[in-house]
Short mmCIF file of C-alpha atoms and ligand atoms in Angstrom, two decimals:
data_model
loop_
_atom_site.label_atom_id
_atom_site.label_comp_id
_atom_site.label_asym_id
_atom_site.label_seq_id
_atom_site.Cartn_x
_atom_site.Cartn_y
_atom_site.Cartn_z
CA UNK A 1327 0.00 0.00 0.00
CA UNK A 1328 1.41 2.96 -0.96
CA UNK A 1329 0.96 6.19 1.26
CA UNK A 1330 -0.36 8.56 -1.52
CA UNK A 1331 -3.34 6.03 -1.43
CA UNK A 1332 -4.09 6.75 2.00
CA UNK A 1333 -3.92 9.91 1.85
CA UNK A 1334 -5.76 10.21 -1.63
CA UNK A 1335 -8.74 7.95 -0.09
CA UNK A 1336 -8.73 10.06 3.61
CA UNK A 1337 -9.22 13.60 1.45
CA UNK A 1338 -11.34 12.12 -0.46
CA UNK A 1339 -13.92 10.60 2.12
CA UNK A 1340 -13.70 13.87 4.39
CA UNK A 1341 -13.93 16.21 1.14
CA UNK A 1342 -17.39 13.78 0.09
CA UNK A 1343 -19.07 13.94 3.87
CA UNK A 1344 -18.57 17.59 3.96
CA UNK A 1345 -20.08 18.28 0.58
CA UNK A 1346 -22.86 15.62 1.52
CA UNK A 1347 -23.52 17.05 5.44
CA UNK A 1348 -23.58 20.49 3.77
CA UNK A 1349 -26.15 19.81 1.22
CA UNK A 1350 -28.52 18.04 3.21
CA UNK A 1351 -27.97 20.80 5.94
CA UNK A 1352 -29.41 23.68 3.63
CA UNK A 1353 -32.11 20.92 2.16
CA UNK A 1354 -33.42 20.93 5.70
CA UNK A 1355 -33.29 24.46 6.41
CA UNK A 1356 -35.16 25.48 3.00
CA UNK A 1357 -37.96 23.07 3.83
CA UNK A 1358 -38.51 23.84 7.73
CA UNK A 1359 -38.30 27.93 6.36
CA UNK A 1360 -40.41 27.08 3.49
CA UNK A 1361 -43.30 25.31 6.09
CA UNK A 1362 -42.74 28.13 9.14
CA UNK A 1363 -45.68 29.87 8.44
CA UNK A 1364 -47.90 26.69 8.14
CA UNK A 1365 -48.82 24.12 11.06
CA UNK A 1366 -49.15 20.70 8.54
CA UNK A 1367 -52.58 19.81 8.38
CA UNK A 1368 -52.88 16.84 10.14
CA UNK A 1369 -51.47 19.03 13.44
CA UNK A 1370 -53.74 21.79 12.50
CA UNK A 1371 -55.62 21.02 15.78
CA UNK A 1372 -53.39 20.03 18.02
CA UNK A 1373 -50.39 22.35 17.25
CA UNK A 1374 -50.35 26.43 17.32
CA UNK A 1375 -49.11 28.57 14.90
CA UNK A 1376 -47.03 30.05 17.35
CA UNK A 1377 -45.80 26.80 18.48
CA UNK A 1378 -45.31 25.59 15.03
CA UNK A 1379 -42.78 28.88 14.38
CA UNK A 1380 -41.07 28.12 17.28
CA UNK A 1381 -39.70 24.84 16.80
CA UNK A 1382 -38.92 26.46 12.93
CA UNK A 1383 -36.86 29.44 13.70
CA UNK A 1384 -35.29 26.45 17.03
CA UNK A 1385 -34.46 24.50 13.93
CA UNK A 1386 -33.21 26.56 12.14
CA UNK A 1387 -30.88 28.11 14.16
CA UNK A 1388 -29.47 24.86 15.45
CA UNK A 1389 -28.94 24.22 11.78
CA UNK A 1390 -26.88 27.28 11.36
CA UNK A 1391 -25.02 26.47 14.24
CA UNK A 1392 -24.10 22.42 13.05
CA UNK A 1393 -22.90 23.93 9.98
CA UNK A 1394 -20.23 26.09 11.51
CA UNK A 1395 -19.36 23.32 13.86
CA UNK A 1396 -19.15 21.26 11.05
CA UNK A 1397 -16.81 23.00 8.92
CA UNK A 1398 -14.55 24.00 12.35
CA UNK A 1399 -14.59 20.32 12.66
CA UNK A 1400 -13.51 19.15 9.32
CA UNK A 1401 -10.59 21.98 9.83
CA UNK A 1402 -9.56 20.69 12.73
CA UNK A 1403 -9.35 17.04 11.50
CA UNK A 1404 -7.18 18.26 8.79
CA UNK A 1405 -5.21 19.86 10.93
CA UNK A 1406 -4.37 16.93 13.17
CA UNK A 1407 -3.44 14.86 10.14
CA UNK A 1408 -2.46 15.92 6.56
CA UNK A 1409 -1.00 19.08 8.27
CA UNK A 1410 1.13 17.96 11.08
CA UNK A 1411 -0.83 18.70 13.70
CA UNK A 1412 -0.69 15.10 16.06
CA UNK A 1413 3.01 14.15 14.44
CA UNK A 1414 4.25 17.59 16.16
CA UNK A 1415 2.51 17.44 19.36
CA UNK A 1416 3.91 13.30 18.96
CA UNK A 1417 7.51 14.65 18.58
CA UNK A 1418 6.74 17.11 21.52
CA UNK A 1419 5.82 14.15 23.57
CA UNK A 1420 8.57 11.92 22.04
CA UNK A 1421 11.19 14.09 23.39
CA UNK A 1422 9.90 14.84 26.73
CA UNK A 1423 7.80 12.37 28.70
CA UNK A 1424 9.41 9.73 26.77
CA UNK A 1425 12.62 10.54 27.42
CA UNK A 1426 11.93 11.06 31.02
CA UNK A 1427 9.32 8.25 31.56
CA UNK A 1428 8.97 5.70 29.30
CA UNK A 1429 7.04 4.58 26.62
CA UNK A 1430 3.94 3.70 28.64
CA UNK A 1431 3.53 6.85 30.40
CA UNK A 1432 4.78 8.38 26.94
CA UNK A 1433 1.64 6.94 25.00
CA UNK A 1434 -0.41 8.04 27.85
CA UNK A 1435 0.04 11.60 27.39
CA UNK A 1436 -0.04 11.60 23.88
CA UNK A 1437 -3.49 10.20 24.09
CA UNK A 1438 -4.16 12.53 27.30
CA UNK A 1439 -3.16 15.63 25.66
CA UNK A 1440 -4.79 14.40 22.54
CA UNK A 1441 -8.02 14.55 24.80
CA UNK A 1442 -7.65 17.96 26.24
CA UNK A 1443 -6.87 19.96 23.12
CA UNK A 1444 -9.88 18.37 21.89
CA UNK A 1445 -12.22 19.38 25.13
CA UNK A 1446 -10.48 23.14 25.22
CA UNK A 1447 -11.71 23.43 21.14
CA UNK A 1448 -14.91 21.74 21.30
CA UNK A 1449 -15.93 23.48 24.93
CA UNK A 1450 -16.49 27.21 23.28
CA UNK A 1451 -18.88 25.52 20.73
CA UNK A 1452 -20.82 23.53 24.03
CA UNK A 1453 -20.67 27.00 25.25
CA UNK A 1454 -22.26 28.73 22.82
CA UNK A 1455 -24.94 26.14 22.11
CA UNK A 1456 -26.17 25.99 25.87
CA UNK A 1457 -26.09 29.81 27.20
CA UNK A 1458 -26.91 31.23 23.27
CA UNK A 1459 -29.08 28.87 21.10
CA UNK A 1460 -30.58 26.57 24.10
CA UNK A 1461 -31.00 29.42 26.49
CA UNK A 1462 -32.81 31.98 23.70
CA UNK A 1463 -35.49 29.55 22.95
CA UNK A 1464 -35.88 29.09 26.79
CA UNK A 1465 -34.41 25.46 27.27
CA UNK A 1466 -31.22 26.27 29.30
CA UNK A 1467 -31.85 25.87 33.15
CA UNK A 1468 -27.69 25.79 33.80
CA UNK A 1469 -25.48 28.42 35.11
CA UNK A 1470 -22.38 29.09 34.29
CA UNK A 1471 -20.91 27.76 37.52
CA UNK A 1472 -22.46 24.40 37.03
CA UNK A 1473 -21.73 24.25 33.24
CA UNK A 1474 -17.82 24.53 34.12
CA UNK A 1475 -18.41 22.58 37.16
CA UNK A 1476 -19.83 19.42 34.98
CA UNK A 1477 -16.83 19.98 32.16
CA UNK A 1478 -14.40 19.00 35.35
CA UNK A 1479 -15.87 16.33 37.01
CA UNK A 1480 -16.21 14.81 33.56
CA UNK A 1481 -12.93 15.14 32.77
CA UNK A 1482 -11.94 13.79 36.20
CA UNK A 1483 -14.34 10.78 35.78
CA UNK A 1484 -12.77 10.86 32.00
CA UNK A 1485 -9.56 10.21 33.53
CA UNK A 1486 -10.46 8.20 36.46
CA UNK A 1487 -12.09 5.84 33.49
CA UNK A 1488 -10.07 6.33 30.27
CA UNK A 1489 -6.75 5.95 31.55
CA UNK A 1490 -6.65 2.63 33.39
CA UNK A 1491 -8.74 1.33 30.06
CA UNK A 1492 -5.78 3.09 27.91
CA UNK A 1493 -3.15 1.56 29.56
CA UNK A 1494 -4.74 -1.65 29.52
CA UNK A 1495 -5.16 -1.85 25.92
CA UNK A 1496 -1.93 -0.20 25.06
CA UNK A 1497 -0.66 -2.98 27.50
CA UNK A 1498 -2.52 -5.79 25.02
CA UNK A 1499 -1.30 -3.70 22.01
CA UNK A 1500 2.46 -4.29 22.68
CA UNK A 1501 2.45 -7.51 24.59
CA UNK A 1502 -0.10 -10.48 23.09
CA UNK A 1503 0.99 -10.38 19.69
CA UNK A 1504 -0.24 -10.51 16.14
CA UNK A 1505 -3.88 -11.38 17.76
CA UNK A 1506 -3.79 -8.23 20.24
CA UNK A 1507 -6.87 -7.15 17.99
CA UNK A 1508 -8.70 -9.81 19.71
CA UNK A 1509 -7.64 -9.62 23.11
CA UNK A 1510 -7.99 -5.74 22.78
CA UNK A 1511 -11.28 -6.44 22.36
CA UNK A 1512 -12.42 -8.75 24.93
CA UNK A 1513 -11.01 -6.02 27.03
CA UNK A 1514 -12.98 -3.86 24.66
CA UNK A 1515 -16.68 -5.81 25.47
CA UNK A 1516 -16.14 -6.31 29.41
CA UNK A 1517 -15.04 -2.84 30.08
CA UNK A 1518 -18.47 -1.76 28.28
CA UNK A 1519 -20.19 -4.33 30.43
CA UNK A 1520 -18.91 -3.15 33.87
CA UNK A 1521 -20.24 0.49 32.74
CA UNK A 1522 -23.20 -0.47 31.83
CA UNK A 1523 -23.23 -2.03 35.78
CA UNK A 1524 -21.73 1.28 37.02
CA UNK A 1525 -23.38 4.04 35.01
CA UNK A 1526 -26.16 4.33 37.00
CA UNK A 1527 -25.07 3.55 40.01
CA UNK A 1528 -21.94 5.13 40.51
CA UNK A 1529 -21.38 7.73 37.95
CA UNK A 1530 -24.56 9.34 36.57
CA UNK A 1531 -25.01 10.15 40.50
CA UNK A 1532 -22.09 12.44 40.08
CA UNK A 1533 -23.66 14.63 37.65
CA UNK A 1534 -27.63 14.39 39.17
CA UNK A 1535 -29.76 13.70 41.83
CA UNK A 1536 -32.44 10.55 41.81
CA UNK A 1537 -34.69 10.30 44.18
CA UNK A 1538 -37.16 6.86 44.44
CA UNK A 1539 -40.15 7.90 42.67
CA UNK A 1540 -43.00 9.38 45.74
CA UNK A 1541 -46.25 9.92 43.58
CA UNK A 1542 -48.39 6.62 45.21
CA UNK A 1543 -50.29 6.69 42.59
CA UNK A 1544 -47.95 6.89 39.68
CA UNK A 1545 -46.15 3.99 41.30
CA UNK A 1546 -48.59 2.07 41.35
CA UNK A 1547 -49.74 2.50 37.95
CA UNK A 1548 -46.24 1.78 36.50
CA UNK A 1549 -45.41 -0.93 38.97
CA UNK A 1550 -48.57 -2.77 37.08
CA UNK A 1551 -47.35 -2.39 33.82
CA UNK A 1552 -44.31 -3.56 34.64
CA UNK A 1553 -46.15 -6.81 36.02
CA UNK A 1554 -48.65 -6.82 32.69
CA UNK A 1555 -44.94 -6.88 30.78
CA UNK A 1556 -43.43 -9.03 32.64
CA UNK A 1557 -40.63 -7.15 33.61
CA UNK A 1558 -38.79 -6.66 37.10
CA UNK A 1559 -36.69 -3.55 37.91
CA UNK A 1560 -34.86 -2.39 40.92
CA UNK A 1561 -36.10 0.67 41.09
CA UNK A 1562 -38.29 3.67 39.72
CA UNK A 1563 -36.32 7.13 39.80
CA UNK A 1564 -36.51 10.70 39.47
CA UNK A 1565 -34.01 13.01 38.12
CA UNK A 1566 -33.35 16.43 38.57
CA UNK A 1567 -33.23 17.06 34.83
CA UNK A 1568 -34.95 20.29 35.18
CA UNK A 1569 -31.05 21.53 36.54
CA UNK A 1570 -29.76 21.81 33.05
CA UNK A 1571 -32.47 21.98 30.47
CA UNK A 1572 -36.12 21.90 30.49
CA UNK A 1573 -35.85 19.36 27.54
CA UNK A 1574 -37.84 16.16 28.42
CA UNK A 1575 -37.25 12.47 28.87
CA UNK A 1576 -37.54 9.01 30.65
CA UNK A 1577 -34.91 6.20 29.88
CA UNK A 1578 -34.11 2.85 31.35
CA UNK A 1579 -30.70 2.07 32.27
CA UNK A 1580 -28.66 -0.78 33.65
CA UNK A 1581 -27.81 -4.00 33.34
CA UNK A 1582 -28.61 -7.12 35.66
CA UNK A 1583 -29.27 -5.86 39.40
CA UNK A 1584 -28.85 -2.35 38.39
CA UNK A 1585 -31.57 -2.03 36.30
CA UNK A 1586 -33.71 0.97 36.50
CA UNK A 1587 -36.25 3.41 35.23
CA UNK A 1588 -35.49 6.93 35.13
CA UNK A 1589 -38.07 9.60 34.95
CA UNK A 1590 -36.64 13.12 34.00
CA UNK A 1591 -38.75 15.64 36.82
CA UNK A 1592 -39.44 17.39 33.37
CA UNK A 1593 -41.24 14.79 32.08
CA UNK A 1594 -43.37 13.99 34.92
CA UNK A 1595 -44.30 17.48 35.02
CA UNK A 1596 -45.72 18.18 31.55
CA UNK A 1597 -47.41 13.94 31.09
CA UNK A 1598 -50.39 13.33 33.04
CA UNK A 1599 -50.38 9.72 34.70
CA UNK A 1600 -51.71 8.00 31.87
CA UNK A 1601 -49.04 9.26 29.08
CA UNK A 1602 -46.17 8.52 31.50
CA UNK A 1603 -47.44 4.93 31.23
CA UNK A 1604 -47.64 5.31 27.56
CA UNK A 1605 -43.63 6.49 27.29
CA UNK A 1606 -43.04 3.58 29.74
CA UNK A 1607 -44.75 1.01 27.90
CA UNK A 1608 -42.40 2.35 24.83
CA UNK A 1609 -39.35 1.92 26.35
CA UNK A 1610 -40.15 -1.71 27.99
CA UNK A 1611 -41.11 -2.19 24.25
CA UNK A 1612 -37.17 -2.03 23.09
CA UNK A 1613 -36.11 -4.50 25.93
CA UNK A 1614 -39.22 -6.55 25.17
CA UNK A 1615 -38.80 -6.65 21.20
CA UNK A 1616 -34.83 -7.25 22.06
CA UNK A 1617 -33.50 -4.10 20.54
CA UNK A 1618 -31.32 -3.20 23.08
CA UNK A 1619 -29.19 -6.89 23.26
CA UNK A 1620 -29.42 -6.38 19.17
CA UNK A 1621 -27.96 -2.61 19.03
CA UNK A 1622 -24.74 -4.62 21.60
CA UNK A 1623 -24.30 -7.00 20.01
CA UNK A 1624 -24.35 -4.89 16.33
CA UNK A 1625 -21.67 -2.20 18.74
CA UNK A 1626 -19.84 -5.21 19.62
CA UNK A 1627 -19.33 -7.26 15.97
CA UNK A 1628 -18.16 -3.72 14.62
CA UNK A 1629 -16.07 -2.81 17.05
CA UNK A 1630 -14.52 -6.53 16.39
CA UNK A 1631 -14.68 -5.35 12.78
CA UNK A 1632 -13.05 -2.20 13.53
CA UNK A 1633 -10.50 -4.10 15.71
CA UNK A 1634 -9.15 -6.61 13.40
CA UNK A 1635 -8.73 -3.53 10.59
CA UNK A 1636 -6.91 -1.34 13.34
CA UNK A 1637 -4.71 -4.43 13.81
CA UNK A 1638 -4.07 -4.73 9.77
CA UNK A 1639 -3.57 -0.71 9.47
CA UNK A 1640 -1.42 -0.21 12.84
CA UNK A 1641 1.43 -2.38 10.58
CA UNK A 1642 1.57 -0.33 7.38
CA UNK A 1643 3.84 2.38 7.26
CA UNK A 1644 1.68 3.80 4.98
CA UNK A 1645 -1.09 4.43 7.36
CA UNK A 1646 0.79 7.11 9.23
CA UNK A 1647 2.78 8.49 6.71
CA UNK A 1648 -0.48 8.48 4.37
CA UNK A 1649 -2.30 10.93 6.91
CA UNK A 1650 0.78 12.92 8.00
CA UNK A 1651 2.29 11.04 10.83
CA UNK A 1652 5.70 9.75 11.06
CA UNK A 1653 5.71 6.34 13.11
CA UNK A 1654 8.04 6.27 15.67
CA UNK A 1655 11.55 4.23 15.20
CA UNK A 1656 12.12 3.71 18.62
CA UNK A 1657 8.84 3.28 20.20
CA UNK A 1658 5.54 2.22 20.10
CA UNK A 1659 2.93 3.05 17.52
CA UNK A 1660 0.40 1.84 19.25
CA UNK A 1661 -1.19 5.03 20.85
CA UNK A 1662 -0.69 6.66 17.47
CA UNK A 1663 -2.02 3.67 15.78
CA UNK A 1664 -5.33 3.99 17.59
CA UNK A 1665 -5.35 8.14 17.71
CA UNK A 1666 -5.03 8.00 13.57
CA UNK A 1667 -7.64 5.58 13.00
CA UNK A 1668 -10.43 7.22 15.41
CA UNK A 1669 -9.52 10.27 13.64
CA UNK A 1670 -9.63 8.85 10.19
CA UNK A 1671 -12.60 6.62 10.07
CA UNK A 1672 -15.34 8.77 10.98
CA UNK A 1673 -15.57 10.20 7.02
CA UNK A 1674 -15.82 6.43 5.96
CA UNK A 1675 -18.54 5.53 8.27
CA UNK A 1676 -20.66 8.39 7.86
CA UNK A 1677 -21.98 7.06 4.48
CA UNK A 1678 -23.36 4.02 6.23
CA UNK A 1679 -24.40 6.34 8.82
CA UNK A 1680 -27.85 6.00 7.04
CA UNK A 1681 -28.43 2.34 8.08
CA UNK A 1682 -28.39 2.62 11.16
CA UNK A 1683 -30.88 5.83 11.41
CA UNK A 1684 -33.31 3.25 9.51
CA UNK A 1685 -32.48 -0.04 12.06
CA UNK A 1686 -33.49 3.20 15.06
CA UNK A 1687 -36.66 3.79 13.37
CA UNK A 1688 -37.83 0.91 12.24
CA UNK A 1689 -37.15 -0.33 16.24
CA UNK A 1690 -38.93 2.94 17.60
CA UNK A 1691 -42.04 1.74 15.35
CA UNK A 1692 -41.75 -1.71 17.09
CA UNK A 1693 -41.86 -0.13 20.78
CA UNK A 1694 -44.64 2.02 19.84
CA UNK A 1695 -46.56 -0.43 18.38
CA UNK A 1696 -45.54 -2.83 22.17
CA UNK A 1697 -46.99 0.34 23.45
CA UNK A 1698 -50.51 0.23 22.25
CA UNK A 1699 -50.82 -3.65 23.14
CA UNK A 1700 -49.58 -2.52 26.92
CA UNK A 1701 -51.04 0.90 27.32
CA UNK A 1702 -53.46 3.49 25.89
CA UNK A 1703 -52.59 4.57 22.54
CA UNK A 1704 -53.76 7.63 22.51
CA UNK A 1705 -52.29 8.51 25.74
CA UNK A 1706 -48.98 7.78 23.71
CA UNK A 1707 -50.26 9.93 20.91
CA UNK A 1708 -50.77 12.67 23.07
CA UNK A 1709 -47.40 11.97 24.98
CA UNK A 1710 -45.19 12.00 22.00
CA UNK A 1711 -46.96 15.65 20.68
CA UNK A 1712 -46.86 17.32 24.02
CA UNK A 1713 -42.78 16.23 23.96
CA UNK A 1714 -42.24 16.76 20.55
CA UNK A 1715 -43.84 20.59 21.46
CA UNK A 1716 -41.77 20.95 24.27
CA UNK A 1717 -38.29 19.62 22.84
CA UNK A 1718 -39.44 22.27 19.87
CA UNK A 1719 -38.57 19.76 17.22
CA UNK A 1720 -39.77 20.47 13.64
CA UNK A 1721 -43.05 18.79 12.29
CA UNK A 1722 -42.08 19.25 8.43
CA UNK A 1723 -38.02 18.23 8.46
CA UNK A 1724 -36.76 17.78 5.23
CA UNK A 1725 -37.55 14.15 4.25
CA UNK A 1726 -34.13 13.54 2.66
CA UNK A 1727 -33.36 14.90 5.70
CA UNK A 1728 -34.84 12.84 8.09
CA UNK A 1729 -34.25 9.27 6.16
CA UNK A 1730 -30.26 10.37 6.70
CA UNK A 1731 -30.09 11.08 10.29
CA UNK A 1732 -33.29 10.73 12.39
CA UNK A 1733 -33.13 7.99 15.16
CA UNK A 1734 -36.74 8.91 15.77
CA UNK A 1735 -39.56 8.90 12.61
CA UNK A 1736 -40.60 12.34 12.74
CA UNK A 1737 -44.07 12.91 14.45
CA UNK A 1738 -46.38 13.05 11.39
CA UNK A 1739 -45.11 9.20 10.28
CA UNK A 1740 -45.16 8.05 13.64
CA UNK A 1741 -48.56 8.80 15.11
CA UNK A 1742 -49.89 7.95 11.81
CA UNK A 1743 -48.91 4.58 12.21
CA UNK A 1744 -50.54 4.08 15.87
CA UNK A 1745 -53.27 2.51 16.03
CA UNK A 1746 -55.56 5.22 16.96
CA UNK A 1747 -53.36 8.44 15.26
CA UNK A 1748 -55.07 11.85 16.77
CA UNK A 1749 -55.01 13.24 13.26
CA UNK A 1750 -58.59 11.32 12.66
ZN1 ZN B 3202 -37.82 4.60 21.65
#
């Protein structure tokens, strides 16, 4: 392989998802502009005008937004590669803690300061989208102190985390061999495991409060669906969601003993009884249909995919010196190895990006239709508009649009296909 290849292939990709994310970014803004003014007729009783503008102009200026963090993105991925960016701050590195330390600690650093430069040039954009876009449309709950507050503890719990897991797999990298791929990623899977054990236990407590869920009534309503579903949790929480954003949401988490609803305070606030049920039923509906041991197990086979690539590409000369890196004569490649590839694949895999939008929806059509055996229908009809309202997301996105990245069908598809739609 020759390293003009690589690097033909990389500029190619990135200059191809640009063009692409670009184009179907102003498709979607000429179509939500085009249908401001108009609440889509099957809405036209449920939905305001003013409402209906809203979630536009929210749109809309979100879109803006992804477009400049898009480019600024694309810059700084060419910046880390074809112009020198990670082989200097490598060299830097190199010289220093390498010299001093060793190659371990080293490989560490490179991927630790890899890390920070990326926080300290993504955090103005986080920034700007909380206290500007989220906080003019009246979403933002957070101050200042608690928005720098959360970017340290979660680079503290980053660390805590990421570099035991780092050293571990650099460990694998260097010492099992041409199969490290494979041990890398039995590492890989059990690591994911454990977090899925500790998440919300240990670590989403860091960031918010959950308190048992207190409304008798509520409890008991959900405790019997559960039942009706066959399903046993630990536990039915609250979270203080309304700290950061007045967005909306309930999610299940866990694995095994852990297990557990969450309810954000948000939600519970704006659903009557009934339409909490509804949401519930939706989201048994993914562990009942078996979406959520299908979307692992997909993570895991293409992360083994991924893996075994990685473990081709890490040996080619070409690999680095195709996207601007020099490998190292007299130490590992391995941290490199990995940086390089995370930075180079995301323009590949954002053409099949597609595919997996469609598996989402098709799986959030399958919970909702779970739903209406379990619960009342039109409770979940009513559920899904109130949130959509209140999360100001578009009813008229671009349908290009919408096939490309929606994880969600947008509202008009999806309460048409309940069984009792509110359109009638
Ligand atoms: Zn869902």
């Amino acid at each position: 392989m020759h390293s003009l290849v690589v690097t033909a292939a990389f500029a190619a990709a990135l200059l191809a998802s640009l063009g692409l994310k670009f184009w179907l970014a102003t498709r979607q803004a000429r179509h939500v502009a085009r249908h401001r003014d108009a609440v889509p007729a099957p809405f036209a009783g449920t939905v305001t005008p003013e409402a209906h503008r809203k979630a536009a102009d929210y749109t809309l200026a979100k879109g803006r937004f992804g477009l400049l963090s898009t480019a600024f993105s694309g810059a700084v991925l060419l910046g880390w590669t074809l112009l020198g960016g990670l082989d200097s701050l490598n060299s830097v590195l190199l010289g220093t803690v390498g010299v001093e330390w060793g190659p371990m600690a080293y490989q560490l650093a490179l991927l630790a300061a890899f890390v920070l430069i990326g926080a300290a040039l993504d955090a103005p954009f986080e920034w700007w989208s909380t206290f500007r876009i989220e906080q003019r449309f009246g979403f933002n709950r957070m101050t200042t102190g608690l928005w720098l507050a959360d970017q340290a503890k979660g680079l503290a719990v980053g660390a805590l985390i990421g570099l035991p897991l780092a050293a571990l797999i650099l460990w694998i990298m260097g010492a099992t061999g041409g199969l490290w791929w494979l041990w890398a990623w039995v590492a890989w899977v059990g690591f994911n495991l454990t977090l899925l054990v500790l998440y919300p236990t240990v670590i989403a407590p860091l960031f918010n409060k959950f308190e048992p869920l207190a409304d008798e009534a509520l409890k008991g309503r959900v405790q019997a669906l559960m039942q009706r579903c066959g399903f046993a949790a630990k536990g039915l929480f609250v979270m203080d969601g309304s700290r950061r954003s007045a967005h909306a949401n309930a999610y299940f988490t866990g694995l095994g003993a852990s297990k557990r609803v969450v309810f954000f305070d948000t939600l519970l606030s704006r659903l009557a009884p009934a339409e909490v049920e509804a949401v519930l039923a939706h989201e048994l509906g993914h562990f009942k249909r078996r979406h959520v041991v299908k979307r692992m197990a997909g993570i895991f086979g293409l992360s083994l995919a991924g893996l075994a690539l990685l473990g081709w590409l890490a040996s080619q000369p070409a690999f680095y010196l195709g996207l601007g890196v020099r490998p190292n004569l007299g130490a590992p490649n391995d941290a490199l190895a990995l940086l390089l590839f995370m930075l180079a694949l995301p323009p590949f895999t954002f053409f099949v990006s597609p595919l997996a939008a469609a598996l989402s929806r098709k799986h959030e059509f399958e919970a909702d239709a779970y739903a209406c055996e379990q619960a009342d229908g039109r409770a979940l009809a009513s559920a899904l508009l109130k949130l959509h309202e209140d999360n100001a997301s578009t009813l008229t996105p671009d349908p290009l649009y919408a096939r490309f990245y929606y994880s969600h069908p947008p509202a008009g598809e999806r309460l048409a296909a309940l069984p009792e739609p509110v359109a009638s």
